[in-house]
Short mmCIF file of C-alpha atoms in Angstrom, two decimals:
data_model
loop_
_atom_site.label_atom_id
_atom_site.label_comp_id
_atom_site.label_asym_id
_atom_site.label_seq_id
_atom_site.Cartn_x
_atom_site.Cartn_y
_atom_site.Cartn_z
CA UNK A 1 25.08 4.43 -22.88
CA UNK A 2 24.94 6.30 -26.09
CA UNK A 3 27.21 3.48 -27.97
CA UNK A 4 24.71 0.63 -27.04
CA UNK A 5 22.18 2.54 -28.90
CA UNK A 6 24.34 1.38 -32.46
CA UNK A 7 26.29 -1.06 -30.77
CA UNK A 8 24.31 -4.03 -32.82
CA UNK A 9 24.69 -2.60 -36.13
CA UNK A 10 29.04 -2.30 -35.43
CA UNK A 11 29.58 -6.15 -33.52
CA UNK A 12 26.43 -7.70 -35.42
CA UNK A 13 24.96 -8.79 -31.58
CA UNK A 14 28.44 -10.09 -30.58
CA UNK A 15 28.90 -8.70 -27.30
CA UNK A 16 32.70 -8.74 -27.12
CA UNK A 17 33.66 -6.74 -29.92
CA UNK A 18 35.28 -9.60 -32.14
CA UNK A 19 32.92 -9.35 -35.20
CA UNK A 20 33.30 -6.13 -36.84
CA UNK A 21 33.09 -7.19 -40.71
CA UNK A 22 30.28 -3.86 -40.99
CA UNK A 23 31.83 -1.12 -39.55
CA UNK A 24 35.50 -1.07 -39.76
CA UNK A 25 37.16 1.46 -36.73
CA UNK A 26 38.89 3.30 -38.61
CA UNK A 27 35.77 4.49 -40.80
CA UNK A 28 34.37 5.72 -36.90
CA UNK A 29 35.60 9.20 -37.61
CA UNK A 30 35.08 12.03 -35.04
CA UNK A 31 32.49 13.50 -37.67
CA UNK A 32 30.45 10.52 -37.92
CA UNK A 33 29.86 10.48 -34.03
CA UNK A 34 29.26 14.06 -34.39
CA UNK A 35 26.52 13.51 -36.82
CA UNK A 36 24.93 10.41 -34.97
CA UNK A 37 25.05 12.01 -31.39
CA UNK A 38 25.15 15.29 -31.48
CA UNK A 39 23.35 16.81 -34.83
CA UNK A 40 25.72 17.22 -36.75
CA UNK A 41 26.12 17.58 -40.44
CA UNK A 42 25.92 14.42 -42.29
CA UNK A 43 29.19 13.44 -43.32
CA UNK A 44 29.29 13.19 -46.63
CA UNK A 45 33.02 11.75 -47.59
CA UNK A 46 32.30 8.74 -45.17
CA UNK A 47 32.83 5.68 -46.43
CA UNK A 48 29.97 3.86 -44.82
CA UNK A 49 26.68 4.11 -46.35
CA UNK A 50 24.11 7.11 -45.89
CA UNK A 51 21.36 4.53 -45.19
CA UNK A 52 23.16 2.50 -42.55
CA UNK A 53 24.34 5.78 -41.11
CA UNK A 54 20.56 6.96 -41.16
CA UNK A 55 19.51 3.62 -39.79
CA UNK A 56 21.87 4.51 -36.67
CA UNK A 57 21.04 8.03 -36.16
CA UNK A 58 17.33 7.07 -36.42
CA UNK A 59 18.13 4.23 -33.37
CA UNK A 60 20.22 6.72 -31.14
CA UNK A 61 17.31 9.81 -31.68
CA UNK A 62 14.52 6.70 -30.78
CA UNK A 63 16.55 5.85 -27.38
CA UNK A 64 17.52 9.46 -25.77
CA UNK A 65 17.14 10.52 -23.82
CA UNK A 66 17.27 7.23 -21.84
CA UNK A 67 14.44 7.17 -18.92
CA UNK A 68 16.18 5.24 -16.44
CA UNK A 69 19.62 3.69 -15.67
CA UNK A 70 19.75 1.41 -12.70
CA UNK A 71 22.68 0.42 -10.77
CA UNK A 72 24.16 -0.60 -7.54
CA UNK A 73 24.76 1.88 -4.67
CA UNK A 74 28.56 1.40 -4.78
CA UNK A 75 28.79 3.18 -8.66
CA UNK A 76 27.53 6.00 -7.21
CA UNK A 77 30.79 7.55 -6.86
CA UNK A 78 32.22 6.34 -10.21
CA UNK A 79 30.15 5.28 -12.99
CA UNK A 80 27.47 6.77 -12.13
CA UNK A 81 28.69 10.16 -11.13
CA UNK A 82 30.97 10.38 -14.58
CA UNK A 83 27.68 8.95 -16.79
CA UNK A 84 25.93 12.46 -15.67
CA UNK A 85 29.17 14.58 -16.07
CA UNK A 86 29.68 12.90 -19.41
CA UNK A 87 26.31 13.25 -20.89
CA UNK A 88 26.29 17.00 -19.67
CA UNK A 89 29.56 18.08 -21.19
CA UNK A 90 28.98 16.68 -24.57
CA UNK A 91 24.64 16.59 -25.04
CA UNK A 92 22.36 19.29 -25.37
CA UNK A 93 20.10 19.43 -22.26
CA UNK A 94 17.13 17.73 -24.29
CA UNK A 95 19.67 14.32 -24.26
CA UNK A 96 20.48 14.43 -20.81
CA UNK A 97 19.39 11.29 -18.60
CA UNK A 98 16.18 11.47 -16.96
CA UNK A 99 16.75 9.13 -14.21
CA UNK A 100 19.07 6.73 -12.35
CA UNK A 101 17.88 4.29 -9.37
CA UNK A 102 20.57 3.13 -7.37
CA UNK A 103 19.91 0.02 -5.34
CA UNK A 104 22.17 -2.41 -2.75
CA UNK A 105 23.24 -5.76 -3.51
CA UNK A 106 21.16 -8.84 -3.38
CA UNK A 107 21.43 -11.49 -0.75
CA UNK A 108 19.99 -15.30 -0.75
CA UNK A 109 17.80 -16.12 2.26
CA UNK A 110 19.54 -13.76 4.55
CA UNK A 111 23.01 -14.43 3.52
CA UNK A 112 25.41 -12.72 1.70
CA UNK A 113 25.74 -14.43 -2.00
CA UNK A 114 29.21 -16.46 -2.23
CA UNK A 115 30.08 -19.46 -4.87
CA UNK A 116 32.46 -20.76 -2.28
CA UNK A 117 29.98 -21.43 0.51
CA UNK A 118 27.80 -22.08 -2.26
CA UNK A 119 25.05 -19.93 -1.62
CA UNK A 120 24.87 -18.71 -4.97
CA UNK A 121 22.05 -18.74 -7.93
CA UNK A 122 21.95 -17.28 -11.42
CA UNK A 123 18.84 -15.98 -12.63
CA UNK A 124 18.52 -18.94 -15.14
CA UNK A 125 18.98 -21.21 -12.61
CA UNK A 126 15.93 -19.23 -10.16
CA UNK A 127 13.99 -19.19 -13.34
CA UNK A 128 14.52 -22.85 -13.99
CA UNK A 129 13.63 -23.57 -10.11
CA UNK A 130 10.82 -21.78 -9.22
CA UNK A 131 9.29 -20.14 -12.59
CA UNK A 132 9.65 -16.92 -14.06
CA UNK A 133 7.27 -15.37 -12.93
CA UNK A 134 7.80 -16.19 -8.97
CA UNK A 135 11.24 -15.28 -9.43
CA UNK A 136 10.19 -11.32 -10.09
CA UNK A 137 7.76 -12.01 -7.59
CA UNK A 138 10.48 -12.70 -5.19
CA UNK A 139 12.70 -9.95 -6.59
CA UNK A 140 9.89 -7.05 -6.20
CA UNK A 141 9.26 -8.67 -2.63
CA UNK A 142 13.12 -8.47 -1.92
CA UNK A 143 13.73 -4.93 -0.96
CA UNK A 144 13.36 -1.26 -2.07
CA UNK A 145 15.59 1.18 -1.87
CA UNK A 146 19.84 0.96 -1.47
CA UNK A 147 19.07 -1.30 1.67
CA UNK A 148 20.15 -5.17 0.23
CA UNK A 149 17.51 -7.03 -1.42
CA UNK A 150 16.78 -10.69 0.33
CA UNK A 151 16.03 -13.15 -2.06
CA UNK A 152 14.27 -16.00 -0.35
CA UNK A 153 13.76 -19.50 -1.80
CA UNK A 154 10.24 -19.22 0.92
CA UNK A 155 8.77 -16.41 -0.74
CA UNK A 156 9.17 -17.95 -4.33
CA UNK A 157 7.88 -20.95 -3.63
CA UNK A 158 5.21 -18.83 -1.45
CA UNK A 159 4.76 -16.85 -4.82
CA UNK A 160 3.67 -20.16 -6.88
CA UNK A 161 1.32 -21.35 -4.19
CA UNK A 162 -0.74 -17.76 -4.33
CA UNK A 163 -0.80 -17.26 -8.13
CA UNK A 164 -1.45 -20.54 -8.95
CA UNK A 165 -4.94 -20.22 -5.81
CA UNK A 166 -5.77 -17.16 -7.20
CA UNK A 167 -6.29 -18.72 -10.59
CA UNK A 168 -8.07 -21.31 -8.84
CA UNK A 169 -10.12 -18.58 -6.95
CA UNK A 170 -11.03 -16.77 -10.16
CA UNK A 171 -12.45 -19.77 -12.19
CA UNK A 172 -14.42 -20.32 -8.99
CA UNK A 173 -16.39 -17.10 -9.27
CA UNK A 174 -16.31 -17.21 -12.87
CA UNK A 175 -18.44 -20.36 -13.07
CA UNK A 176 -20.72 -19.16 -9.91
CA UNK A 177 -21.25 -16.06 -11.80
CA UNK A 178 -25.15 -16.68 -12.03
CA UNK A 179 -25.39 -16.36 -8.05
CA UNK A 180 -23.87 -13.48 -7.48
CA UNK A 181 -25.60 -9.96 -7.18
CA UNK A 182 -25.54 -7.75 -9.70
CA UNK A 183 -25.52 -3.69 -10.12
CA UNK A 184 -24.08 -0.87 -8.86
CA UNK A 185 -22.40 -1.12 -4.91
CA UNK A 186 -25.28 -0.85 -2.55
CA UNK A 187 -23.83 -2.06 0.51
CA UNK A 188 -21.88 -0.58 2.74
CA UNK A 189 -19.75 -3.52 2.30
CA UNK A 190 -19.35 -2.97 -1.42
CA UNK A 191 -18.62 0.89 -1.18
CA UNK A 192 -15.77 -0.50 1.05
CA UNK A 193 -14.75 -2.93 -1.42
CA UNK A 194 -14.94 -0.57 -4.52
CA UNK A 195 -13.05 2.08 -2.70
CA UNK A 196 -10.18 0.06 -1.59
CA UNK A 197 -10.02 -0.80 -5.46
CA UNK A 198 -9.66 2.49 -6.27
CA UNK A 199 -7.10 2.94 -3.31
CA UNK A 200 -4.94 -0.03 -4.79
CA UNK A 201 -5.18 1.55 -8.39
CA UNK A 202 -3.46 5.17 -7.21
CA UNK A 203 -1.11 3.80 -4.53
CA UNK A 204 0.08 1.28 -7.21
CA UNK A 205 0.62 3.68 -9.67
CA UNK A 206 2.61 6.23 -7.28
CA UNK A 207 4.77 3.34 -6.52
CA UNK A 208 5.71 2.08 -9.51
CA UNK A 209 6.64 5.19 -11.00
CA UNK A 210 8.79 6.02 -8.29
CA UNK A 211 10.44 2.14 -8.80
CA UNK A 212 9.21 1.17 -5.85
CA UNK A 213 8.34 -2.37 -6.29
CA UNK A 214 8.18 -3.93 -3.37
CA UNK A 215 5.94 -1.38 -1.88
CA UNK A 216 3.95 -1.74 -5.28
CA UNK A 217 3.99 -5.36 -4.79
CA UNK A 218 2.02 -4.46 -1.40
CA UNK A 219 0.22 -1.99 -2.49
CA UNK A 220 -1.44 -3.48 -5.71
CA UNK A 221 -1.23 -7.28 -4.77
CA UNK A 222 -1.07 -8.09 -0.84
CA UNK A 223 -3.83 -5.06 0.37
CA UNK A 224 -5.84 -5.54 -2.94
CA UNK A 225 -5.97 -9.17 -1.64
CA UNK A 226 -6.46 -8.55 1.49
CA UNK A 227 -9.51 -6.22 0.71
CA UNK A 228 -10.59 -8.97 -1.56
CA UNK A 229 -10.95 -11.23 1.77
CA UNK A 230 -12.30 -8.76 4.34
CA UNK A 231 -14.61 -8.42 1.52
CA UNK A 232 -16.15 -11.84 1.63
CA UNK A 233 -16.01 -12.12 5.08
CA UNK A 234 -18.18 -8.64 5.27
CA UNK A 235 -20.94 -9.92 2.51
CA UNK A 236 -22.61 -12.39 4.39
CA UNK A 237 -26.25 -13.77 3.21
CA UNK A 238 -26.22 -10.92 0.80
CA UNK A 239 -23.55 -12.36 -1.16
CA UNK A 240 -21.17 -10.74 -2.76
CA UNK A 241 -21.49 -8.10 -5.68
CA UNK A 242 -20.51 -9.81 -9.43
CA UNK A 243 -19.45 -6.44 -10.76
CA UNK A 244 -16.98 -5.82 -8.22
CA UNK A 245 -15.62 -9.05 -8.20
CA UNK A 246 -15.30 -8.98 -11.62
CA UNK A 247 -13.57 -5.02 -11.35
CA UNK A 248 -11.13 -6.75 -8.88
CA UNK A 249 -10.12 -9.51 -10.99
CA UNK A 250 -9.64 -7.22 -14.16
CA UNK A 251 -7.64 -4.24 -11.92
CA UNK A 252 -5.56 -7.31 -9.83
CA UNK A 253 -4.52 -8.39 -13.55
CA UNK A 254 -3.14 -5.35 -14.77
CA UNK A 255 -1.93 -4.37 -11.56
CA UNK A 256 0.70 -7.27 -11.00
CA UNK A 257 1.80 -7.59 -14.79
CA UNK A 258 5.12 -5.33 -14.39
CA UNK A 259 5.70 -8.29 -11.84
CA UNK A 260 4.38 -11.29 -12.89
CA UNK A 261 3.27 -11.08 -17.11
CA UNK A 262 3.10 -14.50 -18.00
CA UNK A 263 0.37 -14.61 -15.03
CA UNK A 264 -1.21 -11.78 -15.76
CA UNK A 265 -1.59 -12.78 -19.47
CA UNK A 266 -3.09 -16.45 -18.66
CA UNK A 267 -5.46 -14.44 -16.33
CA UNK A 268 -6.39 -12.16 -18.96
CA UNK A 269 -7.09 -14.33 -22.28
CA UNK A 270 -7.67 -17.23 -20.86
CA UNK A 271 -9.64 -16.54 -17.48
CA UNK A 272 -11.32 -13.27 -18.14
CA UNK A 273 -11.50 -13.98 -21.97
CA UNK A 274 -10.42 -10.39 -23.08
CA UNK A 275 -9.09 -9.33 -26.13
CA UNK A 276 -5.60 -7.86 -26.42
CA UNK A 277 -2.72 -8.24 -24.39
CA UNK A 278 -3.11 -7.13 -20.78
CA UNK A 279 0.57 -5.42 -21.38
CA UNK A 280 -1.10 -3.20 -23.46
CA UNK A 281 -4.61 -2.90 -21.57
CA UNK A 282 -3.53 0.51 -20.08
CA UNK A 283 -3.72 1.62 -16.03
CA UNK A 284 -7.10 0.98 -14.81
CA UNK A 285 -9.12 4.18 -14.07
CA UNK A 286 -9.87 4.64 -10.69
CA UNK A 287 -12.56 7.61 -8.79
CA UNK A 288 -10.64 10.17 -5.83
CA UNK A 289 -10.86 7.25 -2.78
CA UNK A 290 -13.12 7.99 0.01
CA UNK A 291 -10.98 8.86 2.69
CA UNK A 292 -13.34 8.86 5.13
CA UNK A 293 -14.65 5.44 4.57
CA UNK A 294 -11.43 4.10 4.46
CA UNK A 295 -10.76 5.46 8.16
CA UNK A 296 -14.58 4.42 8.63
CA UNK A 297 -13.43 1.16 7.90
CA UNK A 298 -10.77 0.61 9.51
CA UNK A 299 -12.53 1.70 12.76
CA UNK A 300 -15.25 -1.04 12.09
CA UNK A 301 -12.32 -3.56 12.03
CA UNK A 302 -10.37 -2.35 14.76
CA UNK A 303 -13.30 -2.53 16.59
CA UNK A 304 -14.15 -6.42 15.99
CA UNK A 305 -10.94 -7.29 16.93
CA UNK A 306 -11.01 -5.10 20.48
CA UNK A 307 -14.22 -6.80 20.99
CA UNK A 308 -13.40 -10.09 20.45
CA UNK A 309 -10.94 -9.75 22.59
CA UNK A 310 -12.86 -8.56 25.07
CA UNK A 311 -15.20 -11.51 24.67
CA UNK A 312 -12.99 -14.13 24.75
CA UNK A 313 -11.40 -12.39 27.75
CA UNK A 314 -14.77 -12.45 29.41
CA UNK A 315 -15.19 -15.96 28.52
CA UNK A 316 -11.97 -17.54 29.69
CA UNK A 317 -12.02 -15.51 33.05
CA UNK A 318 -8.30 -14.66 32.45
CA UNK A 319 -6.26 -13.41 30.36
CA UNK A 320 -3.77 -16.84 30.41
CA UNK A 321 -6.90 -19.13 30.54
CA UNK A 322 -8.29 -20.69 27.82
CA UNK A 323 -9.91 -19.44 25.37
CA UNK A 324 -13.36 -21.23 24.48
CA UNK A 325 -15.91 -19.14 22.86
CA UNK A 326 -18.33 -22.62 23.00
CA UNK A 327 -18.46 -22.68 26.14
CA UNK A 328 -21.91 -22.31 28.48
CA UNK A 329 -21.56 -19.50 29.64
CA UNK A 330 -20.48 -17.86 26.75
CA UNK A 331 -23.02 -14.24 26.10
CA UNK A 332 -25.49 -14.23 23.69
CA UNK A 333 -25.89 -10.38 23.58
CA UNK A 334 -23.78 -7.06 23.10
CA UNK A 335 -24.56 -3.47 24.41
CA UNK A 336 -22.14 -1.21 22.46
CA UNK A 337 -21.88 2.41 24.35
CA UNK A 338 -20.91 5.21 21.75
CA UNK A 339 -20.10 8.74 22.88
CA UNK A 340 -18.94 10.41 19.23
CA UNK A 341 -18.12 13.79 20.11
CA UNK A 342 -15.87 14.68 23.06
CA UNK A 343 -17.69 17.30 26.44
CA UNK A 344 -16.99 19.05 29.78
CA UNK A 345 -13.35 19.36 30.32
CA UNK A 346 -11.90 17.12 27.79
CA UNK A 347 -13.33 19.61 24.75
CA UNK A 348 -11.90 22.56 26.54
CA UNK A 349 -8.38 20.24 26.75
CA UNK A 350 -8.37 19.99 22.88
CA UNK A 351 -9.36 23.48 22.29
CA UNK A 352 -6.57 24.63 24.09
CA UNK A 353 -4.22 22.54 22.21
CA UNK A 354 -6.01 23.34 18.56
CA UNK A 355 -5.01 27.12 19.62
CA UNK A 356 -1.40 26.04 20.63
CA UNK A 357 -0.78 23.81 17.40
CA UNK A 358 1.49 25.84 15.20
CA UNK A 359 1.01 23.94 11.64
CA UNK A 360 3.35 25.33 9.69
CA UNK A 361 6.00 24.16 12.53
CA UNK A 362 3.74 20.98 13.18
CA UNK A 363 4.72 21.34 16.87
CA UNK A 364 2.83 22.86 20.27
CA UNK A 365 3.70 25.40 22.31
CA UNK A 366 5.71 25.06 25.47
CA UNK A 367 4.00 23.10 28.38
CA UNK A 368 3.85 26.38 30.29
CA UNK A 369 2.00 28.44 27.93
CA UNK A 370 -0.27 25.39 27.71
CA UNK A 371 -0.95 25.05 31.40
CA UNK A 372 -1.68 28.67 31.80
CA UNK A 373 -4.21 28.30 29.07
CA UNK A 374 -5.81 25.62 31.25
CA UNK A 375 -6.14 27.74 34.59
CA UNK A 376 -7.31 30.47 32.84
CA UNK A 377 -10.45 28.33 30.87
CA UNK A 378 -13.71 28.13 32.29
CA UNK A 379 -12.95 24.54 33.83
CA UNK A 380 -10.41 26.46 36.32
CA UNK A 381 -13.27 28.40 37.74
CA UNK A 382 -14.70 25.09 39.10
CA UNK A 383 -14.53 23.96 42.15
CA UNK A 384 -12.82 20.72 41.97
CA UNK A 385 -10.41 22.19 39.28
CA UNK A 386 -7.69 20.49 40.92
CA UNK A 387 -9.47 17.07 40.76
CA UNK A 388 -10.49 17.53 36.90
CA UNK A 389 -6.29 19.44 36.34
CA UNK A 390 -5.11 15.39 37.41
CA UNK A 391 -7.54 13.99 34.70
CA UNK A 392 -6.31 17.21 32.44
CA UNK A 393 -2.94 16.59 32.51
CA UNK A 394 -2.38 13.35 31.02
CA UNK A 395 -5.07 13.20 28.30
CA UNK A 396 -3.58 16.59 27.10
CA UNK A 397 0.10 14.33 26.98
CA UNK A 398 -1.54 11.46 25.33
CA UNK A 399 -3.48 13.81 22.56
CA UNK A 400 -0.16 16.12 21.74
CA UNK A 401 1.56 12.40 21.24
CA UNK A 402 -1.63 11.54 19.04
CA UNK A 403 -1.11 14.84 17.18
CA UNK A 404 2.37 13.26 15.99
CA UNK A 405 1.70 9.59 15.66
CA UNK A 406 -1.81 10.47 12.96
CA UNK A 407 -2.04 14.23 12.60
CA UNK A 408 -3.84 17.90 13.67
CA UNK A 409 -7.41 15.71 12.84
CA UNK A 410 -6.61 14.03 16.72
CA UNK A 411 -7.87 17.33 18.28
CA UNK A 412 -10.98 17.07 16.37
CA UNK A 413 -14.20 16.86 18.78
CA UNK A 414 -15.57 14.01 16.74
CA UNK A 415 -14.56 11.84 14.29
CA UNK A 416 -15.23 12.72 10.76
CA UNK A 417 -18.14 9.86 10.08
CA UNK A 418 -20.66 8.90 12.47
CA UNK A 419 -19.77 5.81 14.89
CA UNK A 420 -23.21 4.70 15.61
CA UNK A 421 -24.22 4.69 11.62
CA UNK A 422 -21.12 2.92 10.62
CA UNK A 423 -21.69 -0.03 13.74
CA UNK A 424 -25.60 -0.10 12.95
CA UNK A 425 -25.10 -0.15 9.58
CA UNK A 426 -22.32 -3.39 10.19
CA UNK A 427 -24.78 -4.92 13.56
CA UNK A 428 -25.22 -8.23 11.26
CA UNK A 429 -21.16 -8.28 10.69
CA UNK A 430 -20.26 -7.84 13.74
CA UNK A 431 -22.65 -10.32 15.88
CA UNK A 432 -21.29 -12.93 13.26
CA UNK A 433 -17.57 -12.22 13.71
CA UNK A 434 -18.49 -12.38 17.82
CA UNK A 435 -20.99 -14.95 17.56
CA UNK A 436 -23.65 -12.78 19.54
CA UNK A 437 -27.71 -13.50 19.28
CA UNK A 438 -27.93 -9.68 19.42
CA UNK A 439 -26.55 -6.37 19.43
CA UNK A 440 -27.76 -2.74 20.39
CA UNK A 441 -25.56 0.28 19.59
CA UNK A 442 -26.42 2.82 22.56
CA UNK A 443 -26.03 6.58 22.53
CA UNK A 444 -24.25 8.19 25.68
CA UNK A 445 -26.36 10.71 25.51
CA UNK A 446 -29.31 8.87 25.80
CA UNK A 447 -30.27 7.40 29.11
CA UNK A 448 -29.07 4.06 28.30
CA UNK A 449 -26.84 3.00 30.85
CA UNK A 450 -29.90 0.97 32.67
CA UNK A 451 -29.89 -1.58 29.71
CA UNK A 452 -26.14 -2.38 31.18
CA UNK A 453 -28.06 -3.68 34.34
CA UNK A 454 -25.41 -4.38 36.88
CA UNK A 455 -22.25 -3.86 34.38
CA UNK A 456 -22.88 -0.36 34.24
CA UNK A 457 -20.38 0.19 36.45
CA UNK A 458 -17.87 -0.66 33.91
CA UNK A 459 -19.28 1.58 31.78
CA UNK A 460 -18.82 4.60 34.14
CA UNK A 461 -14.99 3.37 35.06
CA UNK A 462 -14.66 3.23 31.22
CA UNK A 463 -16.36 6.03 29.54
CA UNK A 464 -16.73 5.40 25.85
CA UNK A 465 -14.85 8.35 23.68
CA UNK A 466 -14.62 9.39 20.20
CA UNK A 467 -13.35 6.60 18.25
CA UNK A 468 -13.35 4.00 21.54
CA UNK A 469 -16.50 2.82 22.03
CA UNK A 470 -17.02 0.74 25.74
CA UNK A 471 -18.48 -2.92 25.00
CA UNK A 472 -20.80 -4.72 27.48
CA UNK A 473 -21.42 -8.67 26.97
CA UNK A 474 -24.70 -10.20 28.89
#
């Protein structure tokens, strides 16, 4: 590693070693390379000249310590191994490498590379096939990690057919810039938007510095995107904020330029008119993300799609009929039954497993110790204990499985936003998405179970809970 860092100015660029005319061998003294690598006194007897000896000292003190050297998985125990033992016996610690990244071999749509099946490419010939630029986007998509990267012809193509719509998509809101709101986000719908921006921006950046690209490819491109859409969809007859969208476009573009450049510098000059190279833009800045409204969020949208499966459900009479939501007897109105904090028996059930959660351990206590807790609570002293201990038993299984899947914040009472505000504040989103004349969200602790009429049955059998709301359709 330290030879390529003079290599150019001893073979004049010729790879192989055959042109030599500068730099004889024999003039490579073990003084010189003492001076050039390892501070050494400038030799002053050598017969090469001080300022092409300068001019090589000055290129090896530019390149170490080198950042990063990447390799396959199977140099681990050779190459690799020796580079570090080599650099450590004869550098001082400031010249050691600062990184390798091993990774596994690369495959062609699923298949092991081989010129005799023919199943074979060279990068020229990818680039010449598909574009530059789709060809790293089909590399970053590939694989991370020492698992084998899957190079497939699908995704490159796939590749050329999103950049070249998303170029199409920007010009589209460039020119309908006039129409678009303006300011600040005001909407709950923008807040979403902006923080997911933000999101993209940090999980990006985590990723790429850790050289994981295809999970920076995700990260910064496919959930940006995807955010982008749920967006749109969310905006309805408000329309959609211009400074955002025009945020997104500039963060997308210097998001996906370790990726895809010659994109993200058409996008940049020629799209968004800027100034510069985007190469040399910097890392957007993005604010702490919301947390909160990100889980906020994704409740909203878990909850469309539960619904509307529960629609069309109602609507096709079976679960393997068919679906027609414009049918006559489809409903024209929604009663949405929230209960956002947890009572009666089932808060004692999570306070007993808050005080048996060991975090530093991240595990409970034994069943027994957990059971005892239970008969000794103030729901034992009841006199259908040993009805309410059935109903105990598995929701305290299902919550310490909970605890694992998402975390301690499953034995929380409530949720850590407000259900009802977030579905009030989304009423117009959601009766569009479920094609619904109207929609009430209802309290459980109101008395609102009348406005169920003669579904509230349903709503007894299904009790709504923190973070599962019970739908009625009329």
């Amino acid at each position: 590693m330290a030879y390529y860092t003079v290599a150019h100015f001893l073979q004049k660029g010729d790879m192989y070693g055959n042109d030599h005319s500068s730099v004889k061998p024999a003039q490579l003294t073990n003084e010189i390379w003492e001076f050039l690598f390892c501070n050494g006194p400038f030799p002053e007897n050598s017969s090469i000249s001080s300022s092409l000896l300068k001019e090589m000292k000055q290129e090896f003190d530019y390149w170490y310590p080198f950042d990063l050297r990447v390799s396959g998985k199977d140099l681990i125990q050779n190459h690799l191994t020796f580079c570090i033992c080599n650099h450590t016996a004869m550098f001082p610690k400031h010249h050691w490498p600062r990184g390798f990244r091993c990774n596994g071999h690369i495959m062609l749509n699923s298949e092991k590379m081989s010129k005799s099946t023919g199943n074979f490419r060279t990068l020229r010939q990818a680039i010449e096939e598909f574009s530059a630029d789709a060809t790293r986007f089909a590399l970053a998509d590939a694989g991370d990690g020492m698992d084998d990267a899957d190079f497939v012809f699908e995704a490159a193509n796939a590749a050329i057919l999103r950049l070249t719509k998303e170029i199409a998509w920007m010009q589209e809101v460039l020119s309908a810039e006039p129409s678009l709101r303006n300011g600040p986000p005001s909407t709950y719908a923008d807040r979403v938007f902006a923080n997911e921006i933000n999101i993209a921006v940090r999980t990006a950046e985590k990723n790429y510095s850790e050289y994981m690209f295809r999970e920076a490819l995700k990260t910064g491109f496919y959930d940006l995107q995807a955010a982008r859409d749920e967006y749109r969809l969310s905006c309805g007859s408000g329309g959609m904020n211009w400074n955002l969208l025009w945020r997104f476009m500039d963060v997308q573009t210097r998001l996906i330029v370790p990726i895809c450049p010659h994109y993200a510098e058409y996008a940049w000059r020629e799209l968004l008119k800027k100034d510069g190279y985007v190469i040399k833009s910097g890392w957007p800045e993005a604010d702490l993300p919301d947390l909160t409204l990100k889980k906020a969020n994704k409740y909203l949208q878990d909850m469309i799609i539960s619904m509307r499966k529960l629609l069309q459900k109602q609507v096709s009479g079976s679960k393997k009929g068919n679906v027609n939501l414009n049918s006559q007897n489809k409903p024209t109105v929604g009663l949405i039954y929230v209960d956002e904090q947890y009572g009666g028996w089932k808060k004692e059930c999570l306070g007993i497993l808050q005080r048996k959660f060991d975090t530093s351990t991240g595990s409970f206590a034994p069943d027994k110790e957990i059971l005892s807790e239970l008969q000794k609570s103030d729901i034992a002293q009841q006199g259908n204990f040993k009805q309410i201990q059935k109903l105990c038993m598995p929701f305290l299984r299902f919550k310490k499985d909970e605890v694992l899947a998402v975390g301690v914040q499953a034995l929380d009472l409530r949720l850590p936003f407000g259900e009802i505000e977030v579905l009030e504040k989304n009423s117009d989103l959601i009766k569009r998405q479920l094609g619904l004349e109207r929609l009430e969200i209802l309290s459980m602790i109101d008395d609102a179970l009348e406005r169920a009429g003669p579904h509230a049955a349903v709503v007894r059998q299904n009790p709504p809970s923190p973070g599962n709301p019970t739908a009625i359709f009329l």
